[in-house]
PDB file of C-alpha atoms and ligand atoms in Angstrom:
ATOM      1  CA  MET U 496     -37.781 -49.865  86.022  1.00  0.00           C
ATOM      2  CA  GLU U 497     -34.762 -52.098  86.223  1.00  0.00           C
ATOM      3  CA  ALA U 498     -32.234 -50.965  83.640  1.00  0.00           C
ATOM      4  CA  LEU U 499     -30.447 -53.609  81.603  1.00  0.00           C
ATOM      5  CA  VAL U 500     -28.436 -51.155  79.516  1.00  0.00           C
ATOM      6  CA  LYS U 501     -27.250 -47.775  80.722  1.00  0.00           C
ATOM      7  CA  MET U 502     -25.375 -45.308  78.566  1.00  0.00           C
ATOM      8  CA  ASN U 503     -23.874 -42.614  80.748  1.00  0.00           C
ATOM      9  CA  LYS U 504     -22.463 -39.496  79.028  1.00  0.00           C
ATOM     10  CA  VAL U 505     -21.074 -41.525  76.136  1.00  0.00           C
ATOM     11  CA  THR U 506     -19.052 -39.769  73.462  1.00  0.00           C
ATOM     12  CA  LYS U 507     -17.422 -41.297  70.388  1.00  0.00           C
ATOM     13  CA  ILE U 508     -15.254 -39.158  68.150  1.00  0.00           C
ATOM     14  CA  TYR U 509     -13.897 -40.328  64.810  1.00  0.00           C
ATOM     15  CA  LYS U 510     -10.728 -38.477  64.066  1.00  0.00           C
ATOM     16  CA  LYS U 511     -10.645 -37.360  60.482  1.00  0.00           C
ATOM     17  CA  THR U 512      -7.223 -36.402  59.309  1.00  0.00           C
ATOM     18  CA  ASN U 513      -6.565 -34.919  55.945  1.00  0.00           C
ATOM     19  CA  PRO U 514      -3.296 -36.459  54.793  1.00  0.00           C
ATOM     20  CA  GLY U 515      -2.588 -33.513  52.516  1.00  0.00           C
ATOM     21  CA  LEU U 516      -2.866 -30.881  55.207  1.00  0.00           C
ATOM     22  CA  ARG U 517      -1.250 -32.227  58.324  1.00  0.00           C
ATOM     23  CA  LYS U 518      -2.678 -29.621  60.670  1.00  0.00           C
ATOM     24  CA  ASN U 519      -6.119 -29.543  59.166  1.00  0.00           C
ATOM     25  CA  SER U 520      -7.854 -32.369  60.982  1.00  0.00           C
ATOM     26  CA  VAL U 521     -11.562 -32.300  61.648  1.00  0.00           C
ATOM     27  CA  ASN U 522     -13.093 -34.445  64.332  1.00  0.00           C
ATOM     28  CA  ASN U 523     -16.428 -36.065  63.707  1.00  0.00           C
ATOM     29  CA  ILE U 524     -18.407 -36.423  66.926  1.00  0.00           C
ATOM     30  CA  ALA U 525     -20.545 -39.427  65.965  1.00  0.00           C
ATOM     31  CA  VAL U 526     -22.033 -39.876  69.447  1.00  0.00           C
ATOM     32  CA  ASP U 527     -22.134 -36.745  71.554  1.00  0.00           C
ATOM     33  CA  ASP U 528     -22.519 -37.054  75.331  1.00  0.00           C
ATOM     34  CA  ILE U 529     -25.470 -39.440  75.193  1.00  0.00           C
ATOM     35  CA  SER U 530     -27.214 -40.764  78.309  1.00  0.00           C
ATOM     36  CA  PHE U 531     -30.205 -43.094  78.483  1.00  0.00           C
ATOM     37  CA  ALA U 532     -31.255 -46.378  80.015  1.00  0.00           C
ATOM     38  CA  ILE U 533     -33.303 -49.247  78.628  1.00  0.00           C
ATOM     39  CA  ALA U 534     -35.219 -51.564  80.943  1.00  0.00           C
ATOM     40  CA  ARG U 535     -35.233 -55.336  80.910  1.00  0.00           C
ATOM     41  CA  GLY U 536     -37.925 -56.504  78.504  1.00  0.00           C
ATOM     42  CA  GLU U 537     -38.471 -53.054  77.043  1.00  0.00           C
ATOM     43  CA  ILE U 538     -38.789 -52.353  73.311  1.00  0.00           C
ATOM     44  CA  PHE U 539     -36.885 -49.124  72.768  1.00  0.00           C
ATOM     45  CA  GLY U 540     -37.009 -47.330  69.429  1.00  0.00           C
ATOM     46  CA  LEU U 541     -34.170 -45.170  68.151  1.00  0.00           C
ATOM     47  CA  ILE U 542     -35.022 -42.963  65.200  1.00  0.00           C
ATOM     48  CA  GLY U 543     -32.754 -40.699  63.246  1.00  0.00           C
ATOM     49  CA  GLU U 544     -31.643 -39.872  59.734  1.00  0.00           C
ATOM     50  CA  SER U 545     -28.736 -41.612  58.041  1.00  0.00           C
ATOM     51  CA  GLY U 546     -25.368 -40.607  59.504  1.00  0.00           C
ATOM     52  CA  CYS U 547     -26.732 -39.374  62.866  1.00  0.00           C
ATOM     53  CA  GLY U 548     -24.755 -42.009  64.805  1.00  0.00           C
ATOM     54  CA  LYS U 549     -27.182 -44.895  65.332  1.00  0.00           C
ATOM     55  CA  THR U 550     -24.861 -47.691  64.226  1.00  0.00           C
ATOM     56  CA  THR U 551     -21.976 -46.145  66.148  1.00  0.00           C
ATOM     57  CA  LEU U 552     -24.156 -46.415  69.261  1.00  0.00           C
ATOM     58  CA  VAL U 553     -24.798 -50.083  68.439  1.00  0.00           C
ATOM     59  CA  ASN U 554     -21.101 -50.804  67.951  1.00  0.00           C
ATOM     60  CA  LEU U 555     -20.386 -49.169  71.321  1.00  0.00           C
ATOM     61  CA  MET U 556     -23.007 -51.334  73.064  1.00  0.00           C
ATOM     62  CA  LEU U 557     -21.668 -54.465  71.421  1.00  0.00           C
ATOM     63  CA  GLY U 558     -18.186 -53.556  72.639  1.00  0.00           C
ATOM     64  CA  LEU U 559     -16.883 -53.481  69.050  1.00  0.00           C
ATOM     65  CA  ILE U 560     -15.540 -49.956  69.583  1.00  0.00           C
ATOM     66  CA  LYS U 561     -14.593 -48.017  72.708  1.00  0.00           C
ATOM     67  CA  PRO U 562     -16.040 -44.620  73.562  1.00  0.00           C
ATOM     68  CA  ASP U 563     -13.771 -41.636  74.064  1.00  0.00           C
ATOM     69  CA  ARG U 564     -15.713 -40.791  77.207  1.00  0.00           C
ATOM     70  CA  GLY U 565     -18.519 -42.237  79.282  1.00  0.00           C
ATOM     71  CA  GLU U 566     -19.759 -45.503  80.714  1.00  0.00           C
ATOM     72  CA  ILE U 567     -21.752 -48.287  79.088  1.00  0.00           C
ATOM     73  CA  VAL U 568     -23.219 -50.457  81.792  1.00  0.00           C
ATOM     74  CA  ILE U 569     -24.783 -53.773  80.826  1.00  0.00           C
ATOM     75  CA  ASP U 570     -26.554 -55.178  83.864  1.00  0.00           C
ATOM     76  CA  THR U 571     -23.942 -54.133  86.431  1.00  0.00           C
ATOM     77  CA  VAL U 572     -20.787 -54.280  84.340  1.00  0.00           C
ATOM     78  CA  ASP U 573     -19.233 -51.211  82.731  1.00  0.00           C
ATOM     79  CA  ILE U 574     -18.070 -52.806  79.486  1.00  0.00           C
ATOM     80  CA  THR U 575     -15.764 -49.886  78.698  1.00  0.00           C
ATOM     81  CA  LYS U 576     -13.566 -51.081  81.585  1.00  0.00           C
ATOM     82  CA  LEU U 577     -13.198 -54.659  80.355  1.00  0.00           C
ATOM     83  CA  LYS U 578      -9.664 -55.490  79.334  1.00  0.00           C
ATOM     84  CA  SER U 579     -10.073 -58.502  77.076  1.00  0.00           C
ATOM     85  CA  ASN U 580     -12.481 -60.343  74.820  1.00  0.00           C
ATOM     86  CA  ARG U 581     -12.411 -63.152  77.316  1.00  0.00           C
ATOM     87  CA  GLU U 582     -13.864 -60.911  80.027  1.00  0.00           C
ATOM     88  CA  PHE U 583     -16.451 -59.620  77.601  1.00  0.00           C
ATOM     89  CA  LEU U 584     -17.606 -62.998  76.316  1.00  0.00           C
ATOM     90  CA  PRO U 585     -20.208 -63.813  79.019  1.00  0.00           C
ATOM     91  CA  ILE U 586     -21.868 -60.423  78.400  1.00  0.00           C
ATOM     92  CA  ARG U 587     -21.480 -60.614  74.634  1.00  0.00           C
ATOM     93  CA  LYS U 588     -23.336 -63.907  74.694  1.00  0.00           C
ATOM     94  CA  ARG U 589     -26.380 -62.174  76.174  1.00  0.00           C
ATOM     95  CA  MET U 590     -26.686 -59.612  73.391  1.00  0.00           C
ATOM     96  CA  GLN U 591     -27.346 -60.207  69.740  1.00  0.00           C
ATOM     97  CA  ALA U 592     -27.741 -57.931  66.765  1.00  0.00           C
ATOM     98  CA  VAL U 593     -29.591 -58.156  63.480  1.00  0.00           C
ATOM     99  CA  PHE U 594     -28.513 -55.689  60.818  1.00  0.00           C
ATOM    100  CA  GLN U 595     -30.032 -54.391  57.609  1.00  0.00           C
ATOM    101  CA  ASN U 596     -27.789 -56.696  55.594  1.00  0.00           C
ATOM    102  CA  SER U 597     -27.875 -59.642  58.027  1.00  0.00           C
ATOM    103  CA  SER U 598     -29.884 -61.806  55.699  1.00  0.00           C
ATOM    104  CA  SER U 599     -27.589 -61.223  52.737  1.00  0.00           C
ATOM    105  CA  SER U 600     -24.641 -62.324  54.863  1.00  0.00           C
ATOM    106  CA  LEU U 601     -26.155 -65.728  55.583  1.00  0.00           C
ATOM    107  CA  ASN U 602     -23.751 -68.340  54.302  1.00  0.00           C
ATOM    108  CA  PRO U 603     -25.365 -69.649  51.070  1.00  0.00           C
ATOM    109  CA  GLN U 604     -23.703 -73.045  51.447  1.00  0.00           C
ATOM    110  CA  MET U 605     -25.196 -73.705  54.865  1.00  0.00           C
ATOM    111  CA  THR U 606     -28.590 -75.184  55.671  1.00  0.00           C
ATOM    112  CA  LEU U 607     -30.975 -73.180  57.851  1.00  0.00           C
ATOM    113  CA  LYS U 608     -30.337 -75.663  60.657  1.00  0.00           C
ATOM    114  CA  LYS U 609     -26.586 -75.027  60.515  1.00  0.00           C
ATOM    115  CA  ILE U 610     -27.033 -71.274  60.296  1.00  0.00           C
ATOM    116  CA  ILE U 611     -29.412 -71.070  63.241  1.00  0.00           C
ATOM    117  CA  THR U 612     -27.457 -73.378  65.529  1.00  0.00           C
ATOM    118  CA  GLU U 613     -24.020 -71.949  64.745  1.00  0.00           C
ATOM    119  CA  PRO U 614     -24.019 -69.677  67.848  1.00  0.00           C
ATOM    120  CA  LEU U 615     -24.808 -72.730  70.015  1.00  0.00           C
ATOM    121  CA  LYS U 616     -21.956 -74.654  68.462  1.00  0.00           C
ATOM    122  CA  ASN U 617     -19.597 -71.744  69.200  1.00  0.00           C
ATOM    123  CA  PHE U 618     -20.524 -71.925  72.874  1.00  0.00           C
ATOM    124  CA  HIS U 619     -20.623 -75.759  72.973  1.00  0.00           C
ATOM    125  CA  LEU U 620     -24.330 -75.781  73.853  1.00  0.00           C
ATOM    126  CA  PRO U 621     -26.842 -78.524  72.947  1.00  0.00           C
ATOM    127  CA  GLU U 622     -28.444 -78.085  69.517  1.00  0.00           C
ATOM    128  CA  GLN U 623     -31.038 -80.852  69.574  1.00  0.00           C
ATOM    129  CA  GLY U 624     -34.386 -79.631  68.226  1.00  0.00           C
ATOM    130  CA  VAL U 625     -33.442 -75.963  68.586  1.00  0.00           C
ATOM    131  CA  ALA U 626     -33.442 -75.044  64.888  1.00  0.00           C
ATOM    132  CA  GLU U 627     -36.894 -76.582  64.423  1.00  0.00           C
ATOM    133  CA  GLU U 628     -38.318 -74.705  67.410  1.00  0.00           C
ATOM    134  CA  LEU U 629     -36.767 -71.393  66.370  1.00  0.00           C
ATOM    135  CA  LEU U 630     -37.976 -71.724  62.789  1.00  0.00           C
ATOM    136  CA  GLU U 631     -41.516 -72.102  64.156  1.00  0.00           C
ATOM    137  CA  ASP U 632     -40.903 -69.162  66.516  1.00  0.00           C
ATOM    138  CA  VAL U 633     -40.109 -66.875  63.598  1.00  0.00           C
ATOM    139  CA  GLY U 634     -43.116 -68.033  61.595  1.00  0.00           C
ATOM    140  CA  LEU U 635     -41.345 -70.459  59.260  1.00  0.00           C
ATOM    141  CA  SER U 636     -41.834 -74.197  59.059  1.00  0.00           C
ATOM    142  CA  ALA U 637     -39.713 -76.613  61.089  1.00  0.00           C
ATOM    143  CA  SER U 638     -39.646 -78.784  57.985  1.00  0.00           C
ATOM    144  CA  TRP U 639     -37.396 -76.198  56.317  1.00  0.00           C
ATOM    145  CA  ILE U 640     -34.282 -77.076  58.319  1.00  0.00           C
ATOM    146  CA  LEU U 641     -32.446 -78.460  55.305  1.00  0.00           C
ATOM    147  CA  ARG U 642     -33.253 -75.565  52.973  1.00  0.00           C
ATOM    148  CA  LYS U 643     -30.645 -73.019  52.019  1.00  0.00           C
ATOM    149  CA  PRO U 644     -30.906 -69.210  52.073  1.00  0.00           C
ATOM    150  CA  ALA U 645     -31.261 -68.930  48.272  1.00  0.00           C
ATOM    151  CA  GLN U 646     -34.580 -70.774  48.497  1.00  0.00           C
ATOM    152  CA  LEU U 647     -36.068 -68.022  50.689  1.00  0.00           C
ATOM    153  CA  SER U 648     -37.436 -64.531  50.102  1.00  0.00           C
ATOM    154  CA  GLY U 649     -35.775 -61.470  51.657  1.00  0.00           C
ATOM    155  CA  GLY U 650     -38.301 -61.334  54.477  1.00  0.00           C
ATOM    156  CA  GLN U 651     -37.906 -65.064  55.182  1.00  0.00           C
ATOM    157  CA  ARG U 652     -34.119 -64.686  55.259  1.00  0.00           C
ATOM    158  CA  GLN U 653     -34.423 -61.857  57.770  1.00  0.00           C
ATOM    159  CA  ARG U 654     -36.610 -64.182  59.864  1.00  0.00           C
ATOM    160  CA  VAL U 655     -33.772 -66.731  59.775  1.00  0.00           C
ATOM    161  CA  SER U 656     -31.364 -63.998  60.958  1.00  0.00           C
ATOM    162  CA  ILE U 657     -33.724 -63.315  63.848  1.00  0.00           C
ATOM    163  CA  ALA U 658     -33.947 -67.044  64.652  1.00  0.00           C
ATOM    164  CA  ARG U 659     -30.149 -67.215  64.772  1.00  0.00           C
ATOM    165  CA  ALA U 660     -30.078 -64.187  67.065  1.00  0.00           C
ATOM    166  CA  LEU U 661     -32.534 -65.958  69.386  1.00  0.00           C
ATOM    167  CA  ALA U 662     -30.536 -69.189  69.589  1.00  0.00           C
ATOM    168  CA  LEU U 663     -28.579 -68.171  72.683  1.00  0.00           C
ATOM    169  CA  LYS U 664     -31.741 -66.847  74.401  1.00  0.00           C
ATOM    170  CA  PRO U 665     -30.203 -63.391  74.710  1.00  0.00           C
ATOM    171  CA  ASP U 666     -31.345 -60.755  77.221  1.00  0.00           C
ATOM    172  CA  PHE U 667     -31.420 -58.276  74.432  1.00  0.00           C
ATOM    173  CA  ILE U 668     -31.516 -57.967  70.696  1.00  0.00           C
ATOM    174  CA  ILE U 669     -30.467 -54.956  68.696  1.00  0.00           C
ATOM    175  CA  LEU U 670     -32.244 -54.559  65.365  1.00  0.00           C
ATOM    176  CA  ASP U 671     -30.269 -52.003  63.381  1.00  0.00           C
ATOM    177  CA  GLU U 672     -32.405 -51.046  60.370  1.00  0.00           C
ATOM    178  CA  ALA U 673     -33.358 -54.729  60.290  1.00  0.00           C
ATOM    179  CA  THR U 674     -36.526 -54.055  58.310  1.00  0.00           C
ATOM    180  CA  SER U 675     -35.264 -51.145  56.198  1.00  0.00           C
ATOM    181  CA  ASN U 676     -34.539 -53.257  53.113  1.00  0.00           C
ATOM    182  CA  LEU U 677     -37.969 -54.851  53.127  1.00  0.00           C
ATOM    183  CA  ASP U 678     -41.170 -53.658  51.500  1.00  0.00           C
ATOM    184  CA  VAL U 679     -43.801 -52.073  53.749  1.00  0.00           C
ATOM    185  CA  ILE U 680     -45.938 -55.193  54.172  1.00  0.00           C
ATOM    186  CA  THR U 681     -43.028 -57.540  54.892  1.00  0.00           C
ATOM    187  CA  SER U 682     -41.570 -54.988  57.290  1.00  0.00           C
ATOM    188  CA  LYS U 683     -44.883 -54.809  59.151  1.00  0.00           C
ATOM    189  CA  GLN U 684     -44.977 -58.623  59.374  1.00  0.00           C
ATOM    190  CA  ILE U 685     -41.478 -58.693  60.857  1.00  0.00           C
ATOM    191  CA  ILE U 686     -42.478 -56.056  63.414  1.00  0.00           C
ATOM    192  CA  ASP U 687     -45.526 -58.121  64.396  1.00  0.00           C
ATOM    193  CA  LEU U 688     -43.193 -61.075  64.796  1.00  0.00           C
ATOM    194  CA  LEU U 689     -40.825 -59.052  67.015  1.00  0.00           C
ATOM    195  CA  LYS U 690     -43.770 -58.058  69.221  1.00  0.00           C
ATOM    196  CA  LYS U 691     -44.720 -61.723  69.601  1.00  0.00           C
ATOM    197  CA  LEU U 692     -41.140 -62.721  70.418  1.00  0.00           C
ATOM    198  CA  ASN U 693     -40.877 -59.919  72.987  1.00  0.00           C
ATOM    199  CA  ASP U 694     -44.065 -61.271  74.626  1.00  0.00           C
ATOM    200  CA  LYS U 695     -42.791 -64.830  74.606  1.00  0.00           C
ATOM    201  CA  TYR U 696     -39.156 -64.324  75.635  1.00  0.00           C
ATOM    202  CA  LYS U 697     -39.363 -60.909  77.377  1.00  0.00           C
ATOM    203  CA  MET U 698     -36.033 -59.842  75.959  1.00  0.00           C
ATOM    204  CA  MET U 699     -35.097 -56.199  75.633  1.00  0.00           C
ATOM    205  CA  MET U 700     -35.151 -54.892  72.068  1.00  0.00           C
ATOM    206  CA  LEU U 701     -33.410 -51.869  70.665  1.00  0.00           C
ATOM    207  CA  PHE U 702     -35.160 -51.209  67.385  1.00  0.00           C
ATOM    208  CA  ILE U 703     -33.394 -48.740  65.119  1.00  0.00           C
ATOM    209  CA  SER U 704     -34.919 -47.056  62.117  1.00  0.00           C
ATOM    210  CA  HIS U 705     -34.661 -43.915  60.050  1.00  0.00           C
ATOM    211  CA  ASP U 706     -38.461 -44.016  59.712  1.00  0.00           C
ATOM    212  CA  ILE U 707     -40.529 -42.568  62.553  1.00  0.00           C
ATOM    213  CA  GLY U 708     -43.682 -44.233  61.192  1.00  0.00           C
ATOM    214  CA  VAL U 709     -42.374 -47.754  61.788  1.00  0.00           C
ATOM    215  CA  VAL U 710     -41.798 -47.454  65.523  1.00  0.00           C
ATOM    216  CA  ASP U 711     -44.887 -45.655  66.689  1.00  0.00           C
ATOM    217  CA  ASP U 712     -47.122 -48.235  68.334  1.00  0.00           C
ATOM    218  CA  PHE U 713     -44.495 -50.965  68.390  1.00  0.00           C
ATOM    219  CA  CYS U 714     -41.923 -49.454  70.758  1.00  0.00           C
ATOM    220  CA  HIS U 715     -42.628 -48.780  74.437  1.00  0.00           C
ATOM    221  CA  ARG U 716     -40.452 -45.659  74.260  1.00  0.00           C
ATOM    222  CA  LYS U 717     -38.735 -43.946  71.371  1.00  0.00           C
ATOM    223  CA  ALA U 718     -35.703 -41.705  71.211  1.00  0.00           C
ATOM    224  CA  ILE U 719     -35.115 -39.144  68.479  1.00  0.00           C
ATOM    225  CA  MET U 720     -31.466 -38.770  67.477  1.00  0.00           C
ATOM    226  CA  LYS U 721     -29.767 -36.110  65.389  1.00  0.00           C
ATOM    227  CA  ASN U 722     -26.115 -35.217  64.877  1.00  0.00           C
ATOM    228  CA  GLY U 723     -24.939 -37.637  67.559  1.00  0.00           C
ATOM    229  CA  GLU U 724     -27.356 -36.375  70.186  1.00  0.00           C
ATOM    230  CA  ILE U 725     -30.626 -37.683  71.587  1.00  0.00           C
ATOM    231  CA  LEU U 726     -33.082 -34.819  71.310  1.00  0.00           C
ATOM    232  CA  GLU U 727     -35.946 -36.359  73.231  1.00  0.00           C
ATOM    233  CA  ILE U 728     -37.325 -39.644  74.509  1.00  0.00           C
ATOM    234  CA  VAL U 729     -41.079 -40.141  74.534  1.00  0.00           C
ATOM    235  CA  LYS U 730     -43.614 -42.862  75.314  1.00  0.00           C
ATOM    236  CA  GLN U 731     -46.026 -41.618  72.695  1.00  0.00           C
ATOM    237  CA  PHE U 732     -45.945 -38.979  70.026  1.00  0.00           C
ATOM    238  CA  GLY U 733     -48.526 -36.289  70.738  1.00  0.00           C
ATOM    239  CA  PRO U 734     -49.445 -33.260  68.652  1.00  0.00           C
ATOM    240  CA  PRO U 735     -46.337 -32.053  66.781  1.00  0.00           C
ATOM    241  CA  GLU U 736     -46.204 -28.798  68.773  1.00  0.00           C
ATOM    242  CA  ASN U 737     -45.478 -30.797  71.950  1.00  0.00           C
ATOM    243  CA  HIS U 738     -42.197 -32.007  70.502  1.00  0.00           C
ATOM    244  CA  HIS U 739     -38.688 -30.850  69.667  1.00  0.00           C
ATOM    245  CA  PRO U 740     -38.708 -28.888  66.367  1.00  0.00           C
ATOM    246  CA  TYR U 741     -36.784 -31.688  64.628  1.00  0.00           C
ATOM    247  CA  THR U 742     -39.291 -34.309  65.831  1.00  0.00           C
ATOM    248  CA  GLN U 743     -42.059 -32.026  64.593  1.00  0.00           C
ATOM    249  CA  LYS U 744     -40.489 -32.081  61.147  1.00  0.00           C
ATOM    250  CA  LEU U 745     -40.350 -35.895  61.164  1.00  0.00           C
ATOM    251  CA  LEU U 746     -43.954 -36.149  62.347  1.00  0.00           C
ATOM    252  CA  GLN U 747     -45.172 -33.666  59.771  1.00  0.00           C
ATOM    253  CA  ALA U 748     -43.288 -35.397  56.955  1.00  0.00           C
ATOM    254  CA  ARG U 749     -45.025 -38.618  57.947  1.00  0.00           C
ATOM    255  CA  LEU U 750     -48.466 -36.978  57.839  1.00  0.00           C
ATOM    256  CA  HIS U 751     -47.810 -35.842  54.292  1.00  0.00           C
ATOM    257  CA  ILE U 752     -46.942 -39.269  52.892  1.00  0.00           C
TER     258      ILE U 752
HETATM  259  N1  ADP J1037     -15.418 -46.272  61.171  1.00  0.00           N
HETATM  260  C1  ADP J1037     -15.680 -44.965  60.984  1.00  0.00           C
HETATM  261  N2  ADP J1037     -14.669 -44.086  60.766  1.00  0.00           N
HETATM  262  C2  ADP J1037     -14.907 -42.771  60.599  1.00  0.00           C
HETATM  263  N3  ADP J1037     -16.139 -42.227  60.623  1.00  0.00           N
HETATM  264  C3  ADP J1037     -17.191 -43.051  60.827  1.00  0.00           C
HETATM  265  C4  ADP J1037     -17.015 -44.460  61.014  1.00  0.00           C
HETATM  266  N4  ADP J1037     -18.244 -45.024  61.196  1.00  0.00           N
HETATM  267  C5  ADP J1037     -19.134 -44.012  61.120  1.00  0.00           C
HETATM  268  N5  ADP J1037     -18.514 -42.833  60.901  1.00  0.00           N
HETATM  269  C6  ADP J1037     -19.174 -41.517  60.805  1.00  0.00           C
HETATM  270  O1  ADP J1037     -19.897 -41.297  62.002  1.00  0.00           O
HETATM  271  C7  ADP J1037     -21.161 -40.720  61.731  1.00  0.00           C
HETATM  272  C8  ADP J1037     -22.269 -41.630  62.231  1.00  0.00           C
HETATM  273  O2  ADP J1037     -22.314 -42.795  61.422  1.00  0.00           O
HETATM  274  P1  ADP J1037     -23.269 -44.026  61.757  1.00  0.00           P
HETATM  275  O3  ADP J1037     -23.143 -44.344  63.208  1.00  0.00           O
HETATM  276  O4  ADP J1037     -23.009 -45.100  60.798  1.00  0.00           O
HETATM  277  O5  ADP J1037     -24.711 -43.378  61.492  1.00  0.00           O
HETATM  278  P2  ADP J1037     -26.121 -44.065  61.164  1.00  0.00           P
HETATM  279  O6  ADP J1037     -26.060 -45.486  61.561  1.00  0.00           O
HETATM  280  O7  ADP J1037     -27.103 -43.262  61.961  1.00  0.00           O
HETATM  281  O8  ADP J1037     -26.348 -43.888  59.701  1.00  0.00           O
HETATM  282  C9  ADP J1037     -21.202 -40.464  60.226  1.00  0.00           C
HETATM  283  O9  ADP J1037     -20.784 -39.151  60.016  1.00  0.00           O
HETATM  284  C10 ADP J1037     -20.201 -41.463  59.691  1.00  0.00           C
HETATM  285  O10 ADP J1037     -19.626 -40.976  58.496  1.00  0.00           O
HETATM  286 MG1   MG J1038     -26.586 -47.221  60.531  1.00  0.00          MG
END
């Protein structure tokens, strides 16, 4: 397995200081000594309850924040050692993220064509025909290029966010709770779409969810996260008793729905 992303003993601490009590500061270890690797082309699921540190992990990978300790190696480059945005840009271009609220942040004044090709414009790359092709890729019609976000449903808007993320043909896409705002059926449709896109473009996907049920047969491997730590990484969930007690709880809760 050739790793595209390697997290090596990564720790991120948010320093909480209570302005009233100068000495009483409590540190919040959002990501606690985490190590794992994700292979090129792999769909990797990360599951954990709200506040366990998933988005912090994403922000670390995207280079938006620096870890207190540890290495984050993308391909062969440890991005924690990069000094400037300029150095980071070629790597940044190869990773894209879609967030829970991505679709609500689509500029309402812009046409789908403009929205989808904006990343290409930023990198001075050719735009001809790309929006049409990507709209088809995400299961929308190429004839929609002049529509605006308000004319679409929530699920369709999230498809547009995915199309925009694909524009630069990234090596990997991070989907941080990207289907969490959608109803069960729409969410399932988006996951089927992601599977198809992974087949077609072979890009790595990091799919993040608080819901263990969503990732089961979709992700090649899944990691269970709690309190800033990864408790276990599995290919498949077996009988609950084979798992970490916390994973057991998640699996049992799912059985009872
Ligand atoms: N910018 C920040 N400043 C201080 N604390 C933060 C910040 N971002 C997140 N946290 C804290 O770090 C922990 C992990 O948050 P987050 O990574 O957003 O979790 P998740 O995405 O799993 O819900 C939480 O306790 C959260 O309150
Ligand atoms: Mg989050």
